[in-house]
Amino acid sequence: MATARSRQVSLVDTKYYHCISRCVRRAFLCGEDKATGKSYEHRRGWVEEKLLQLAKVFCIDVCAYAVMSNHTHIVLYVDDKKAKRLTDKAIIIRWHKQFKGTWLTHKFINGESLTNSERCLLSELLEKYRTRLADISWFMRTLNEDIARKANKEDGCIGRFWEGRFKSQALLDEAALAACLAYVDLNPVRAKMAETPEESDHTSIKKRIETAKAGKQPKPLMRFAGNPRKHMPKGLPFEFKYYLELVDLTGRCIREDKRGFITDAQPILARLNIQPDNWLKLTTQFTKVFKGSVGRPDAKQKYCEHLKLKRRIKEDTHLKFGKKLSVAYL
């Protein structure tokens, strides 16, 4: 039986989550259907456009994404503190960008006077909207429903488009986050859909590389804030240039027609205490090796305690990040 989403998300332990959605049809989400020869490549643009649009509405940042032939990989950061800080008006404005709202929310936005009973009702709606805008399930539901409706309309059919609900993995520490980001960014290269990261269409790594040429970071994506420090601003806890170098080197190692290596002196690997000989396995088999939350034993212990989950460790799936990183099947 699937684990309830409320028992997989613990914002006390981590704000980072890896989400995967798979298409149920043989016809694929994107790419070309070999049986009919029909191309669905344009749907990758649908997913990317909608994903980045939702990042402006929800209090959830997109860290990485890759739109594949029959599934999507997305790494999200839940900014629940931002949702709590927003004013009532800001919450309603954001909600109206994606949803219709109610007569009461429109009355409030238009500045019309409200009765006491209407204010009570509005207060309940605001609390509901504030919670939903920082909810991964609502984010993914909104994304997947929109794509499913478009695809069904284009295919002239009805019924399920996605393979049940999306899957999510909690990324409990920096090592897990770095490995998952690289795994997602290099998915098209590993699947031989692209020769290099900068040629992999509809991915976060291509968007980051394009803006990096101008010395900038893409606004729709969560920025790299550098190594952790005392007054750490919001952002991914890595140096941007080192991460790009690491992805490039890893991409060369993955390709069969190129010889490459990752040196022991790589800044991210050294700081995160990840053994270079384990890095390729992490970035090519992340979802196979890790079926549940990902992190070092102490982080996983706290995560399971907060969600009141029983932790079961499979010894033969341990990987060394300098120390052992255990896998809990939840």
Coordinates of C-alpha atoms in Angstrom, one line a residue, residues 126-277:
L126 CA -7.0 32.4 3.3
E127 CA -5.7 29.7 5.7
K128 CA -6.5 27.0 3.2
Y129 CA -4.9 28.8 0.3
R130 CA -1.8 29.7 2.4
T131 CA -1.3 26.0 3.2
R132 CA -1.9 24.9 -0.4
L133 CA 0.6 27.3 -1.8
A134 CA 3.3 25.6 0.2
D135 CA 2.1 22.1 -0.5
I136 CA 4.0 19.7 -2.9
S137 CA 0.9 17.7 -3.6
W138 CA -1.1 20.7 -4.7
F139 CA 1.9 21.8 -6.9
M140 CA 2.3 18.5 -8.6
R141 CA -1.4 18.0 -8.9
T142 CA -1.8 21.3 -10.7
L143 CA 1.1 20.6 -13.0
N144 CA 0.0 17.1 -13.9
E145 CA -3.7 17.8 -14.3
D146 CA -3.0 20.6 -16.8
I147 CA -0.7 18.4 -18.9
A148 CA -3.2 15.5 -18.8
R149 CA -6.1 17.6 -19.9
K150 CA -4.1 19.0 -22.9
A151 CA -2.8 15.6 -23.9
N152 CA -6.3 14.0 -23.6
K153 CA -7.7 16.8 -25.8
E154 CA -5.0 16.4 -28.4
D155 CA -5.3 12.6 -28.4
G156 CA -9.1 12.8 -28.5
C157 CA -9.6 10.5 -25.5
I158 CA -10.4 10.4 -21.9
G159 CA -9.0 8.6 -18.9
R160 CA -5.8 8.5 -16.9
F161 CA -2.7 9.9 -18.4
W162 CA -0.3 9.6 -15.5
E163 CA 0.6 6.4 -13.7
G164 CA -1.2 7.1 -10.5
R165 CA 0.1 9.7 -8.1
F166 CA 3.6 11.1 -8.3
K167 CA 6.4 9.7 -6.2
S168 CA 8.5 11.8 -3.9
Q169 CA 11.8 11.4 -2.0
A170 CA 12.9 13.5 0.9
L171 CA 16.5 14.8 0.4
L172 CA 17.8 15.0 4.0
D173 CA 21.3 16.5 3.6
E174 CA 23.6 18.2 1.2
A175 CA 25.1 15.0 -0.1
A176 CA 21.7 13.6 -1.0
L177 CA 20.7 16.9 -2.6
A178 CA 23.9 17.2 -4.7
A179 CA 23.6 13.6 -5.9
C180 CA 19.9 14.0 -6.8
L181 CA 20.5 17.3 -8.6
A182 CA 23.2 15.8 -10.8
Y183 CA 21.1 12.7 -11.4
V184 CA 18.2 14.8 -12.7
D185 CA 20.4 17.2 -14.7
L186 CA 22.2 14.3 -16.4
N187 CA 19.1 12.1 -17.1
P188 CA 18.9 13.0 -20.8
V189 CA 22.6 12.3 -21.3
R190 CA 22.3 9.0 -19.6
A191 CA 19.3 8.1 -21.7
K192 CA 21.2 9.1 -24.9
M193 CA 18.7 11.9 -25.7
A194 CA 21.5 14.4 -25.7
E195 CA 25.3 14.4 -26.2
T196 CA 26.0 17.0 -23.6
P197 CA 24.1 18.8 -20.7
E198 CA 24.0 22.1 -22.7
E199 CA 22.2 20.2 -25.6
S200 CA 19.6 18.5 -23.4
D201 CA 16.4 20.4 -24.2
H202 CA 13.8 21.1 -21.6
T203 CA 16.1 20.7 -18.6
S204 CA 17.2 22.9 -15.8
I205 CA 20.9 22.4 -16.6
K206 CA 20.5 23.8 -20.1
K207 CA 18.7 26.8 -18.8
R208 CA 21.4 27.4 -16.2
I209 CA 24.2 27.0 -18.7
E210 CA 22.6 29.5 -21.1
T211 CA 22.3 32.2 -18.5
A212 CA 25.7 31.4 -17.0
K213 CA 27.2 32.5 -20.3
A214 CA 26.0 36.0 -19.4
G215 CA 27.3 35.7 -15.9
K216 CA 23.8 35.3 -14.4
Q217 CA 21.5 32.7 -12.9
P218 CA 18.0 32.0 -14.3
K219 CA 15.3 33.8 -12.4
P220 CA 12.7 30.9 -12.7
L221 CA 15.0 28.5 -10.9
M222 CA 16.3 28.5 -7.4
R223 CA 19.7 30.2 -7.3
F224 CA 23.0 28.7 -6.0
A225 CA 24.0 30.6 -2.9
G226 CA 27.4 29.2 -2.3
N227 CA 28.9 27.2 0.5
P228 CA 27.0 27.2 3.8
R229 CA 27.9 30.0 6.2
K230 CA 26.6 31.8 9.2
H231 CA 24.2 34.2 7.5
M232 CA 23.3 31.9 4.7
P233 CA 20.8 33.5 2.2
K234 CA 18.1 31.4 0.5
G235 CA 19.6 29.2 -2.2
L236 CA 21.2 25.9 -3.1
P237 CA 24.2 25.4 -0.7
F238 CA 26.9 25.0 -3.4
E239 CA 29.2 27.1 -5.5
F240 CA 27.5 27.4 -8.9
K241 CA 30.7 27.2 -11.0
Y242 CA 31.9 24.0 -9.1
Y243 CA 28.5 22.4 -9.6
L244 CA 28.6 23.0 -13.3
E245 CA 32.1 21.6 -13.5
L246 CA 31.0 18.6 -11.6
V247 CA 28.0 17.9 -13.8
D248 CA 30.2 18.3 -16.9
L249 CA 32.8 15.8 -15.6
T250 CA 30.1 13.4 -14.5
G251 CA 28.5 13.6 -18.0
R252 CA 31.8 12.7 -19.6
C253 CA 32.1 9.7 -17.4
I254 CA 28.6 8.5 -18.2
R255 CA 29.1 8.5 -21.9
E256 CA 30.5 5.3 -23.4
D257 CA 32.4 7.0 -26.2
K258 CA 34.3 9.4 -23.9
R259 CA 36.9 8.8 -21.2
G260 CA 36.6 10.9 -18.1
F261 CA 37.2 11.0 -14.4
I262 CA 36.4 12.9 -11.2
T263 CA 39.4 14.0 -9.2
D264 CA 39.6 13.7 -5.5
A265 CA 40.0 17.5 -5.4
Q266 CA 36.5 18.3 -6.7
P267 CA 35.2 20.9 -4.2
I268 CA 31.7 19.6 -3.8
L269 CA 32.7 16.0 -3.4
A270 CA 35.4 16.8 -1.0
R271 CA 33.2 19.1 1.2
L272 CA 30.3 16.6 1.2
N273 CA 32.6 13.7 2.0
I274 CA 31.5 11.7 -1.0
Q275 CA 33.9 9.1 -2.4
P276 CA 34.5 9.7 -6.1
D277 CA 34.2 6.0 -7.0

